[in-house]
XYZ file of C-alpha atoms in Angstrom:
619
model
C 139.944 93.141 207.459
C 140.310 90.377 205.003
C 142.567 91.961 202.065
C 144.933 94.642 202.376
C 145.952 95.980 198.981
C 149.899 97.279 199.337
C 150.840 100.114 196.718
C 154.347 101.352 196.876
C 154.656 104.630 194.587
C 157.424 106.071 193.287
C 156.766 109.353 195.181
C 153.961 110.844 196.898
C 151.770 112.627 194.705
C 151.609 110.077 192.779
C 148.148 107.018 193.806
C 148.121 103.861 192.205
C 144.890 103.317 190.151
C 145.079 99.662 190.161
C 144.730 98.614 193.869
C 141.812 101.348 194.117
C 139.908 99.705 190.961
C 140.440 96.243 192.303
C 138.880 97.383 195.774
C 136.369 99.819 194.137
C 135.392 95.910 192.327
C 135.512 93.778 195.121
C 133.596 96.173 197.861
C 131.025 96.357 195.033
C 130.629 92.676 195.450
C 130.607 93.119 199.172
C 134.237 92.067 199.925
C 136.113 93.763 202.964
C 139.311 95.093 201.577
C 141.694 97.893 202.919
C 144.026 100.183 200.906
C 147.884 100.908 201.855
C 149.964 103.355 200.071
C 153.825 103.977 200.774
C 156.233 105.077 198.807
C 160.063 103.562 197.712
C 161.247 106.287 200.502
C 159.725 105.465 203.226
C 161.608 103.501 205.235
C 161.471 99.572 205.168
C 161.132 99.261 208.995
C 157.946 101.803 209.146
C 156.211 100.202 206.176
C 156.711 96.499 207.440
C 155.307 97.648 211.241
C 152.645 99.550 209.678
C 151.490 96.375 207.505
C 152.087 94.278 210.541
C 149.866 95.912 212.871
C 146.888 96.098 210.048
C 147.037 92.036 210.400
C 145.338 91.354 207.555
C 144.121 87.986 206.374
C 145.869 88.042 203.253
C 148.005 90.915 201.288
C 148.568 91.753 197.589
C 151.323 94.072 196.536
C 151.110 95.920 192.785
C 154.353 95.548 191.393
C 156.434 97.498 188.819
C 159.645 98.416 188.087
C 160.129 101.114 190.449
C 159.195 99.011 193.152
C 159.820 95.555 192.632
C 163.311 95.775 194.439
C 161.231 97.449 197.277
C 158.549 94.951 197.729
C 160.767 92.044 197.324
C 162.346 92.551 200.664
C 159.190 93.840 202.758
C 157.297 90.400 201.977
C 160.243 88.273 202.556
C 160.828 90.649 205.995
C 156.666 89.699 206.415
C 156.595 86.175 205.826
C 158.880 85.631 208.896
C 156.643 88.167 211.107
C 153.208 86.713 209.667
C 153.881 83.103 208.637
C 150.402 82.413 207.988
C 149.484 85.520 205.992
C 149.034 84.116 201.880
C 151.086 87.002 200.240
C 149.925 87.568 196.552
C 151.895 89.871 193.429
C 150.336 91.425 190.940
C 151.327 93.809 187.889
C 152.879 94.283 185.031
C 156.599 93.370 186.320
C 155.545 90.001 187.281
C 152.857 89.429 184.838
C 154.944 87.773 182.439
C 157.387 85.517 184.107
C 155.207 84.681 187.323
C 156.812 80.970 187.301
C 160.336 82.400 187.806
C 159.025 84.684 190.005
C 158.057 82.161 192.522
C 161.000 80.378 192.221
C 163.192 82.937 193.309
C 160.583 84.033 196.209
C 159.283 81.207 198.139
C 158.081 83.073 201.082
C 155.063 83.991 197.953
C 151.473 82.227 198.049
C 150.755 83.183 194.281
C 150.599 85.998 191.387
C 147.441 86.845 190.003
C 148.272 87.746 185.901
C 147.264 90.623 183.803
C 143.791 92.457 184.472
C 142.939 91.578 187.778
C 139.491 92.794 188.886
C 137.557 89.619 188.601
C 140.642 87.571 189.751
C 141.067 89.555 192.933
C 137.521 89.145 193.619
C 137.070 85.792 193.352
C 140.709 85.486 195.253
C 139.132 87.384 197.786
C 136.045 85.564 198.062
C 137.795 82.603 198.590
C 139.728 83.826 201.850
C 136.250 85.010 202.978
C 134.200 82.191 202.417
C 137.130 79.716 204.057
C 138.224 79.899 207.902
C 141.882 78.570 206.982
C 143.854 77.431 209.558
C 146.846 79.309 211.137
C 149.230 78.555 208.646
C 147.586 76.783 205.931
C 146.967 79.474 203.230
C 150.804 80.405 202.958
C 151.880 76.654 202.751
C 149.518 76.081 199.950
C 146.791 73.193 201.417
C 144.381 75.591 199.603
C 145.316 75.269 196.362
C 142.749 72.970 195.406
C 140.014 76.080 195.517
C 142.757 78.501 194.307
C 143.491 76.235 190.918
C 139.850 76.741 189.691
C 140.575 80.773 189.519
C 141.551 81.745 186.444
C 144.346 84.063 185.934
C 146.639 82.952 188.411
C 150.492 81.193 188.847
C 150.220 79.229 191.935
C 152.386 76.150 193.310
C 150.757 72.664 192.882
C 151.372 69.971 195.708
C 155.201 69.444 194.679
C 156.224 73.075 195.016
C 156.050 74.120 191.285
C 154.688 76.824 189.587
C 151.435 76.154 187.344
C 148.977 78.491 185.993
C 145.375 78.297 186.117
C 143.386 78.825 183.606
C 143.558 82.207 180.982
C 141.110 84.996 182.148
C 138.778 86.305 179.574
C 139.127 90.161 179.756
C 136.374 92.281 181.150
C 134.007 95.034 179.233
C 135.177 98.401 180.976
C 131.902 98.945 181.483
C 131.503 96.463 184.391
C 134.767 98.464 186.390
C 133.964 100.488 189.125
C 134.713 103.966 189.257
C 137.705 103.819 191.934
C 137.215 107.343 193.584
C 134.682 108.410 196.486
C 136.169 111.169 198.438
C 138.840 113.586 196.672
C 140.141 114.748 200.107
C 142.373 111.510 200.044
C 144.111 112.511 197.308
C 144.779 116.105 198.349
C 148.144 117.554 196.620
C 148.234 114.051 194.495
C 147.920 113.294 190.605
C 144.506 111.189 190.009
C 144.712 108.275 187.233
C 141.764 107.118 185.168
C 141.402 105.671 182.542
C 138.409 105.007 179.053
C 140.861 102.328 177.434
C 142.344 99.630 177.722
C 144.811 98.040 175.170
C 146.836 99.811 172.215
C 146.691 99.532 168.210
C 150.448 100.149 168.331
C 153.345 97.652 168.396
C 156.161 99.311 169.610
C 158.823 96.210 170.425
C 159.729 97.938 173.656
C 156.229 98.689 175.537
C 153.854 95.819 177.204
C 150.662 97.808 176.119
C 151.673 96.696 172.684
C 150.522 92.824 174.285
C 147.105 92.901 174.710
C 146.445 94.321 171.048
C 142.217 94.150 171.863
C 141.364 97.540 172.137
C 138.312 98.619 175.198
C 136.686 101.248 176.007
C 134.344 102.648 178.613
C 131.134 103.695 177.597
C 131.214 107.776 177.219
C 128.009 108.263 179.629
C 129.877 106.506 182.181
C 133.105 108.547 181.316
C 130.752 111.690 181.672
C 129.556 110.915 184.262
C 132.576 110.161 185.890
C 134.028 113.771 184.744
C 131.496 115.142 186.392
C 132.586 114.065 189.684
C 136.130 115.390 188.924
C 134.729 119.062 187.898
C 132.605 119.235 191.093
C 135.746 118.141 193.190
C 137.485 120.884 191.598
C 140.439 117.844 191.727
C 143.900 119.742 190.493
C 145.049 117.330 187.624
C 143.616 114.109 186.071
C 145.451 112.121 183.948
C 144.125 109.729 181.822
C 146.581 106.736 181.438
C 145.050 105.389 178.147
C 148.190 104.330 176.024
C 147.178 106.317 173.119
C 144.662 108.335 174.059
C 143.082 109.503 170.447
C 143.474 106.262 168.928
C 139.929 106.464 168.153
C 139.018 109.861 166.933
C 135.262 109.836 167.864
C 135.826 108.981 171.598
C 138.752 111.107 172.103
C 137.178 113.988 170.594
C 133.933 113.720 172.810
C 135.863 113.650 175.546
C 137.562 116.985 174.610
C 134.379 118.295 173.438
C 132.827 117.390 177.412
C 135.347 119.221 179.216
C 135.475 122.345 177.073
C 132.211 122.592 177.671
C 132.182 121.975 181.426
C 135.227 123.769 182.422
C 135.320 124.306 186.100
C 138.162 126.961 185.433
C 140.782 124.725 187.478
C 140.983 120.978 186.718
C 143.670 120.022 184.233
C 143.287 117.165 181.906
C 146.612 115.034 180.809
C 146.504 112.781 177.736
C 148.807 110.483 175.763
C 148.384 111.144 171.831
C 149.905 110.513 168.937
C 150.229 114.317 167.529
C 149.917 112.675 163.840
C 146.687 111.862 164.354
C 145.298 115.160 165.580
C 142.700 116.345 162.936
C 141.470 119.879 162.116
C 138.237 119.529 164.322
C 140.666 118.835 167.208
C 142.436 121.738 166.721
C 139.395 123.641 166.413
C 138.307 122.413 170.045
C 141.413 123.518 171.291
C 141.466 126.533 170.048
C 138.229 127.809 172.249
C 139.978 126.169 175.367
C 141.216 127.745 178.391
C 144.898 128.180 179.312
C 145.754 124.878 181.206
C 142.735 122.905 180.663
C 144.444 120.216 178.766
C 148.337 119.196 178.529
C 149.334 116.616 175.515
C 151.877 114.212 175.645
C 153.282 112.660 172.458
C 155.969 109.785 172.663
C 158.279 110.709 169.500
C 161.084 108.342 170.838
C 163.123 108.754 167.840
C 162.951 110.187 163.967
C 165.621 107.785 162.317
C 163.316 105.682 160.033
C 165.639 102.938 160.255
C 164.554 102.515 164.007
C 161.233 103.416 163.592
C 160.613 100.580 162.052
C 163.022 98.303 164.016
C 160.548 99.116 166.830
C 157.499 98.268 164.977
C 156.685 101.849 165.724
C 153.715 103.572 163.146
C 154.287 107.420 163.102
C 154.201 110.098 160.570
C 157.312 112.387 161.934
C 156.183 115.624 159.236
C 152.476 115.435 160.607
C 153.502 114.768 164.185
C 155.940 118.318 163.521
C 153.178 119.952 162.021
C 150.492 119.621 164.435
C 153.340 120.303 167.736
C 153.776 123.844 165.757
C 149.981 124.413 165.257
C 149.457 123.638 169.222
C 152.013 125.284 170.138
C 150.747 128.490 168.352
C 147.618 128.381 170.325
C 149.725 129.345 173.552
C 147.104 127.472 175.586
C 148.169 123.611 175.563
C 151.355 121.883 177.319
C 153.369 119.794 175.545
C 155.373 117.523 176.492
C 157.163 115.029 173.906
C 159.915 112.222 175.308
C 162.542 110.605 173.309
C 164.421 107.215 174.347
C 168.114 106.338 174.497
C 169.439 103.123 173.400
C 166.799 102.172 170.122
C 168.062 99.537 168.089
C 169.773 101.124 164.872
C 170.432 104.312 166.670
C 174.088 105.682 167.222
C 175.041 108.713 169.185
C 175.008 110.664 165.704
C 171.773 109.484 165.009
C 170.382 110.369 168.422
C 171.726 114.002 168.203
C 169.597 114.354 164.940
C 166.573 112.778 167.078
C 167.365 115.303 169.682
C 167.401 118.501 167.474
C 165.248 117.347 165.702
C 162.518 117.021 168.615
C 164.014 120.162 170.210
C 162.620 121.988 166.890
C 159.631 121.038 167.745
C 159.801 123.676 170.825
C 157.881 121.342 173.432
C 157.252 122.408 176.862
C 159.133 119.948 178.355
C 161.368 117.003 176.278
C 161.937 114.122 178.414
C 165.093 112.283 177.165
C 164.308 108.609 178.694
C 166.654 105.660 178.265
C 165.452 102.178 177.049
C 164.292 99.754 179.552
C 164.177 96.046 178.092
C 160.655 94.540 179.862
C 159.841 91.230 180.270
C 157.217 90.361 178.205
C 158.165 92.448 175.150
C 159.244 91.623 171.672
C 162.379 93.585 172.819
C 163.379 91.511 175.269
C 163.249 88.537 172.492
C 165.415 90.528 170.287
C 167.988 91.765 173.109
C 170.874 89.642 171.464
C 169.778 90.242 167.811
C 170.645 94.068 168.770
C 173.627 93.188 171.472
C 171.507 94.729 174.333
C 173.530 94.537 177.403
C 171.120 96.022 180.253
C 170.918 95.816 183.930
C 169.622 92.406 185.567
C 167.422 94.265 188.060
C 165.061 96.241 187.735
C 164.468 98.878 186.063
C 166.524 97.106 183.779
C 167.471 99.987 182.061
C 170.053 99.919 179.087
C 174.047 100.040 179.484
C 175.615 99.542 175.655
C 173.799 98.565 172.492
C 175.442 96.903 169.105
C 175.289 100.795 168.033
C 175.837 103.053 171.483
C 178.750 102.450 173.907
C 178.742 102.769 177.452
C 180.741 106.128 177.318
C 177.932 107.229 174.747
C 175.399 106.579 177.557
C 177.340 108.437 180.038
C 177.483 111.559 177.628
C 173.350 111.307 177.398
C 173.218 110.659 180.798
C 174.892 114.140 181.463
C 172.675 115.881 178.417
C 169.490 114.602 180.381
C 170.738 115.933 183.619
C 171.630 119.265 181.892
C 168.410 119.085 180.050
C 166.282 118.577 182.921
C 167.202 121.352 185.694
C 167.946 124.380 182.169
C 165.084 123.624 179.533
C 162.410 121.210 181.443
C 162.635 123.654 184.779
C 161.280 126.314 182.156
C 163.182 128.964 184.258
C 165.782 129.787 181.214
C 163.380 129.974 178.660
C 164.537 133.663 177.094
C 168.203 133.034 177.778
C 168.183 129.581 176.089
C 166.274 131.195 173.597
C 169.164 133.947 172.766
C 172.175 131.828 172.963
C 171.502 128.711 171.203
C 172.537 130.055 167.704
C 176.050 130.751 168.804
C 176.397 126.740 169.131
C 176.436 124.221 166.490
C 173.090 122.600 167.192
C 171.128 122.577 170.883
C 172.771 118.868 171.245
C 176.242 120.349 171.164
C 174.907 122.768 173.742
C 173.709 120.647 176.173
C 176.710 118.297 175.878
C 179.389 120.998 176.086
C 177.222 122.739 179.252
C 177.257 119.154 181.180
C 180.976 118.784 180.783
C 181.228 122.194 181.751
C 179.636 121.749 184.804
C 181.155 118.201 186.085
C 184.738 119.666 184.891
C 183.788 123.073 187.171
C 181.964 121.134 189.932
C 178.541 122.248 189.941
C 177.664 118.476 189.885
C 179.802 118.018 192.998
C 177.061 119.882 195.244
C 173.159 120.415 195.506
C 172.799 124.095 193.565
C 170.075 126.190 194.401
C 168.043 128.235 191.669
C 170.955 131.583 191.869
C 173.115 128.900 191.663
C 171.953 127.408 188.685
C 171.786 130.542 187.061
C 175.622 131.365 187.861
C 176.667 128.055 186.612
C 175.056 129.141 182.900
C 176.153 132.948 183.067
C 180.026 131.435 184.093
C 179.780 128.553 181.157
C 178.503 131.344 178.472
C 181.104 134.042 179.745
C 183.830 131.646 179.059
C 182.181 130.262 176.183
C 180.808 133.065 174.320
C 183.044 135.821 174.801
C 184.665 136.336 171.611
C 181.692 135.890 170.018
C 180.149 138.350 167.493
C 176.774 139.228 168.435
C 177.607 138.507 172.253
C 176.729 140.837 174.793
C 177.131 139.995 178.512
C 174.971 143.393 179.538
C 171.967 141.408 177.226
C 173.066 138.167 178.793
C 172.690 139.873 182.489
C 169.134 140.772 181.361
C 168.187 137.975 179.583
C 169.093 135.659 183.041
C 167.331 138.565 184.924
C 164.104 138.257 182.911
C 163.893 134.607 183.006
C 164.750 134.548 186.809
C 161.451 137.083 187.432
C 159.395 135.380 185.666
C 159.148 133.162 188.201
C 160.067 134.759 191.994
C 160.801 138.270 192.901
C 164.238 139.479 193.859
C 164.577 138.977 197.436
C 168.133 138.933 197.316
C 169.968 140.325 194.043
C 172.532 138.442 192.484
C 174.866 139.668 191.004
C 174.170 139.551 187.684
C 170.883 141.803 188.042
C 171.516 145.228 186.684
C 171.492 148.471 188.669
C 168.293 149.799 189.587
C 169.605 152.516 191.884
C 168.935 155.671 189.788
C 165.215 153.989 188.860
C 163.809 153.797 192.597
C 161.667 156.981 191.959
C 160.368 156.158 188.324
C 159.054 152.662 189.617
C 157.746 154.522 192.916
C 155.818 157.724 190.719
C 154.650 154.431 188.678
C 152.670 152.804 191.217
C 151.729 155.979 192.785
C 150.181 156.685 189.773
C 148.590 153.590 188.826
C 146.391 153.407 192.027
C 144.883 156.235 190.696
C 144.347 155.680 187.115
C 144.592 151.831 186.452
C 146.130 152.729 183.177
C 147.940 149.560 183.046
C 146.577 146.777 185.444
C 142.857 148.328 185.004
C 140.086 148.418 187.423
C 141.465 146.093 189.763
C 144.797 148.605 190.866
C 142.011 151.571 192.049
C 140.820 149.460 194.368
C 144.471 148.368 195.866
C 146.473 150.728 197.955
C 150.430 151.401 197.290
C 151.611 149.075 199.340
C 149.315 146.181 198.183
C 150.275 146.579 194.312
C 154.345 147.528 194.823
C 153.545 143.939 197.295
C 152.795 141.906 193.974
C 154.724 143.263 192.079
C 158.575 142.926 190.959
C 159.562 146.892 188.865
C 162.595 146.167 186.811
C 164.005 149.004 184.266
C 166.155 146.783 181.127
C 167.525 148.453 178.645
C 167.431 146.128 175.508
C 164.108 144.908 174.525
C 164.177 141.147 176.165
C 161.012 140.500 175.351
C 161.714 139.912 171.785
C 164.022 137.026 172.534
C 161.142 135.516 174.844
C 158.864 135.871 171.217
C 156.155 137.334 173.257
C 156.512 140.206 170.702
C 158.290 138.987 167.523
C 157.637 141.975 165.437
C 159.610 144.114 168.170
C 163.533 144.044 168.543
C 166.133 144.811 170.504
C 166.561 149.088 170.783
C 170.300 148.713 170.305
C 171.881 147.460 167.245
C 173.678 144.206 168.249
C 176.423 144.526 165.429
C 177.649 147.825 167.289
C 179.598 146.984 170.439
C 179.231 150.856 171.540
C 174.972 150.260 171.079
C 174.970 149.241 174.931
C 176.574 152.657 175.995
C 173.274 154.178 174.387
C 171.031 153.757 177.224
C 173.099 156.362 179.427
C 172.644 159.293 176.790
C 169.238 158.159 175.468
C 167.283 157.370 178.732
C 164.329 157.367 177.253
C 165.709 154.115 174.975
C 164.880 151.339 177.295
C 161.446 149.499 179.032
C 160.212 149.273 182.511
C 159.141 145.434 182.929
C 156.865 145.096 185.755
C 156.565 141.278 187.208
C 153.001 140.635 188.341
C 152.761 137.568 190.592
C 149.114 137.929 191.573
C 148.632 136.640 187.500
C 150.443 134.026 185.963
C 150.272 131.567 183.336
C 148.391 128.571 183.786
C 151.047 126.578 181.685
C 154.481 127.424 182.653
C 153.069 129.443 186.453
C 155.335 132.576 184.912
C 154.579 136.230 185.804
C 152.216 138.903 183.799
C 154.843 140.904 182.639
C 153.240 144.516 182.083
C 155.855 145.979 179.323
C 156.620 149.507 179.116
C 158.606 151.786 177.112
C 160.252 154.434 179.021
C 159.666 156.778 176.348
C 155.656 156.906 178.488
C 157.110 158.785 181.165
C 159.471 161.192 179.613
């Protein structure tokens, strides 16, 4: 082996699409590389005997800010256990500042800069084409070959760092499509990417740097689909910064894969919603549930900031087309927000927040601001009193306009926001409660004090536990509230915790089903033979099979209008009349049987079928 290409991910299903391109390159040229992949939990003294055993002839390590820390430490740790080993960097984290970089790790031969296909390969050549001495690569007696690559920072005779010459960037037409065998990457997300480059120039992001926009030619990217649909590979997401940047690419992309849907690969793509137009949204309209997911980075809707950041966004359009996706109940959203913006208070970000929350995404990712090297933030840091942390992932701590404390308070919102509305497993809960609170910000903050204060944060909760933590918070919360109703509550939690698993063991906030055992049981007895309700496919199952997918549940108010399933129907009982709830004992007939099918669930959010009954059908 001559190369060994190090990738340390931040977890395992995660690859890393940039070592695999630059060997896909240099194997194409007839270079002998080898691929390792770790990730920032493995443990140092496995990945540094692993990497010692391969002895390779020289190693290169992908850096970011995830795993900069990591790598740091595993070459120093390899430098003393293979002295004469060059070790090279590469990526975006030490792209930028490469000269202080190899200051501050001398036991590193050299960093190759920005897109590094053709450097690697000529870097790699080199080692081939030379039989280096024990020793000689890693002092740096080769430098005289290594200074006529361009795209390097290497150290001249004295020691100091000096950078070759500037690479001229490559047509993505001459990269090599990274993937052979899709049984490598079983159970992992696959990158790819038809762009390099971004229009945009958000002060905060790198891709706002290289401002020339590529892309790869759409035969090649068809071609290249093709191998994904016959793979039946689970997910592919496409990294290109802003995926629809150019309408007539993005859209025959779209167009390809509605057309060749294998019925299981997903497709995930960054966009900016406000430039969705109506033959987009007349694509998506005749695709599958799942095929696609959209991501849209909103970041913030205080103009102020927006244009702080150098950010180019039209918030009404990018709220408009979020609601017209949405409506199509076939597309995951997902749109993220960021902390710490210049111009942005805490009252500011709460508007951001519900303002985004509106917007009813799939999932909102509330991110905090990470000052990179390299940006036009980073330049600015002092103009907007950033104070952020010195290592990586130099994430914010106070701003000129948010205090520490206010970070601490997001910081619990995120943490509160991620296991109760990201999990997607309190969907028609959330759904009935939020109106009894202020705004959804004032939720999520008075929820996350709620649960340090109680000590839910103090221990690892499982899923009941989750869901006794919210019924405990809105008991005390919401108790005197008009409208309030802690039977509906029970239900609601019930619902939303079927949706996803059946009720091995009931907690206790699952209602009675005692006196229902033999309407659910004359239910499925009947069904086997008539298939009234789950059609052809129950006549061929016997009793056992269907009650085996199956979760019966008998509710007595009508949750499914609070999931919006079925907005024209509403609850039976009339939630102004506190003595409503007693109606279900005289008026048996008043209520639904909910039946949880787990054999069929959605493609976007993996929730049961719910078959929904009135109980009026067997009376």
């Amino acid at each position: 082996m001559q190369f060994l290409l190090v990738a340390v991910n931040a977890k395992y299903i995660h690859s890393n699409l940039a070592v695999y391109s630059l060997s896909a390159y240099a194997k194409a040229k007839g270079l002998d590389t080898e691929i390792a992949e770790y990730t920032i939990n493995h443990q140092m003294e496995s990945v540094l005997r692993d990497i010692y055993r391969k002895r390779p002839r020289a190693i290169g390590f992908s850096c970011y800010i995830w795993n900069m820390d990591f790598i740091k430490e595993l070459a120093e740790e390899l430098h003393k256990l293979l002295p004469q080993v060059p070790i090279w960097l590469g990526g975006p984290e030490v792209s930028w500042n490469p000269e202080e970089r190899l200051l501050e790790m001398p036991f590193v031969t050299g960093i190759m800069l920005g897109e590094g296909e053709e450097t690697f390969v000529q870097l790699a050549a080199g080692y081939a084409s030379r039989s280096c001495e024990a020793g000689n690569c890693a002092s740096g007696s080769c430098e005289a070959w290594e200074a006529e690559i361009s795209g390097l920072c290497i150290r001249d005779r004295l020691g100091n760092p000096v950078r070759t010459a500037k690479r001229e960037l490559l047509s993505m037409d001459s990269l090599i499509f990274p993937y052979q065998h899709m049984s490598d990457y079983e159970n992992r997300i696959i990158y790819y990417e038809t762009s390099r480059g971004c229009p945009f120039s958000c002060s905060y992001c790198l891709s706002s740097v290289e401002k020339k926009l590529r892309f790869r030619s759409l035969s090649l990217v068809f071609e290249e689909l093709d191998f994904f649909l016959r793979e039946k590979t689970a997910q592919v997401k496409f990294v290109d910064r802003t995926f629809n940047c150019r309408h007539e690419h993005a859209y025959a992309i779209w167009k390809y894969i509605l057309e060749h849907d294998n019925g299981i690969t997903n497709f995930h793509f960054e966009i900016s919603a406000d430039l969705l137009r109506e033959e987009d949204f007349a694509l998506f309209a005749g695709m599958r549930q799942g095929l696609i997911q959209l991501e849209t980075g909103v970041q913030t809707t205080n103009p102020e900031t927006i244009r702080a950041i150098g950010r180019t966004m039209n918030l009404e359009k990018v709220a408009q087309n979020t609601e017209r996706v949405r409506r199509g109940h076939n597309i995951h959203q997902h749109l993220d927000l960021i902390a710490g913006l210049p111009k942005e208070d805490l009252n500011s970000f709460k508007k951001s927040f519900n303002d985004v929350y509106a917007m009813k995404p799939d999932q909102l990712q509330l991110g905090f601001l990470k000052v990179l090297h390299g940006t036009r933030m980073e330049r600015e840091k002092k103009e907007h009193g950033l104070v952020y942390r010195t290592h990586p992932a130099y994430e914010i701590l106070y701003t000129r306009w948010l205090s520490y404390d206010d970070i601490l308070q997001l910081k619990n919102v995120e943490e509160t926001l991620e296991e109760y509305y990201n999990s997607g497993q309190f969907t028609v809960t959330l759904s009935y409660i939020m109106p009894f609170f202020e705004t959804p910000f004032d939720f999520y903050v008075r929820f996350g004090d709620f649960l340090r204060a109680e000590g839910y944060r103090d221990v690892n909760q499982n899923r009941v536990g989750r869901y006794r933590a919210l019924r405990h918070f809105l008991k005390e919360t919401l108790r005197e509230k008009e409208g309030f109703f802690e039977e509906l509550l029970d239900e609601l939690l019930t619902f939303d915790y079927c949706l996803r698993e059946k009720l091995n063991r009931v907690p206790e906030f699952v209602p009675d089903q005692e006196k229902w055992k033999k309407l659910t049981a004359d239910f499925f007895a009947k069904e086997i033979k008539e298939g009234r309700w789950f059609g052809e496919e129950a006549l061929d199952l016997s009793y056992r099979q269907l009650r085996g997918r199956c979760q019966p549940l008998v509710f007595r108010w009508n949750v499914m209008a609070y999931a919006g399933k079925f907005p024209e129907m509403k609850p039976f009982c009339n939630s102004s009349d506190t003595k409503a709830t007693h109606l279900y004992d005289k008026m048996p007939s008043s209520g639904w049987l909910a039946v949880f099918d787990y054999e069929n669930r959605s493609a976007l959010d993996h929730n049961a079928n719910v078959i929904w009954i009135p109980l009026a059908e067997f009376i």
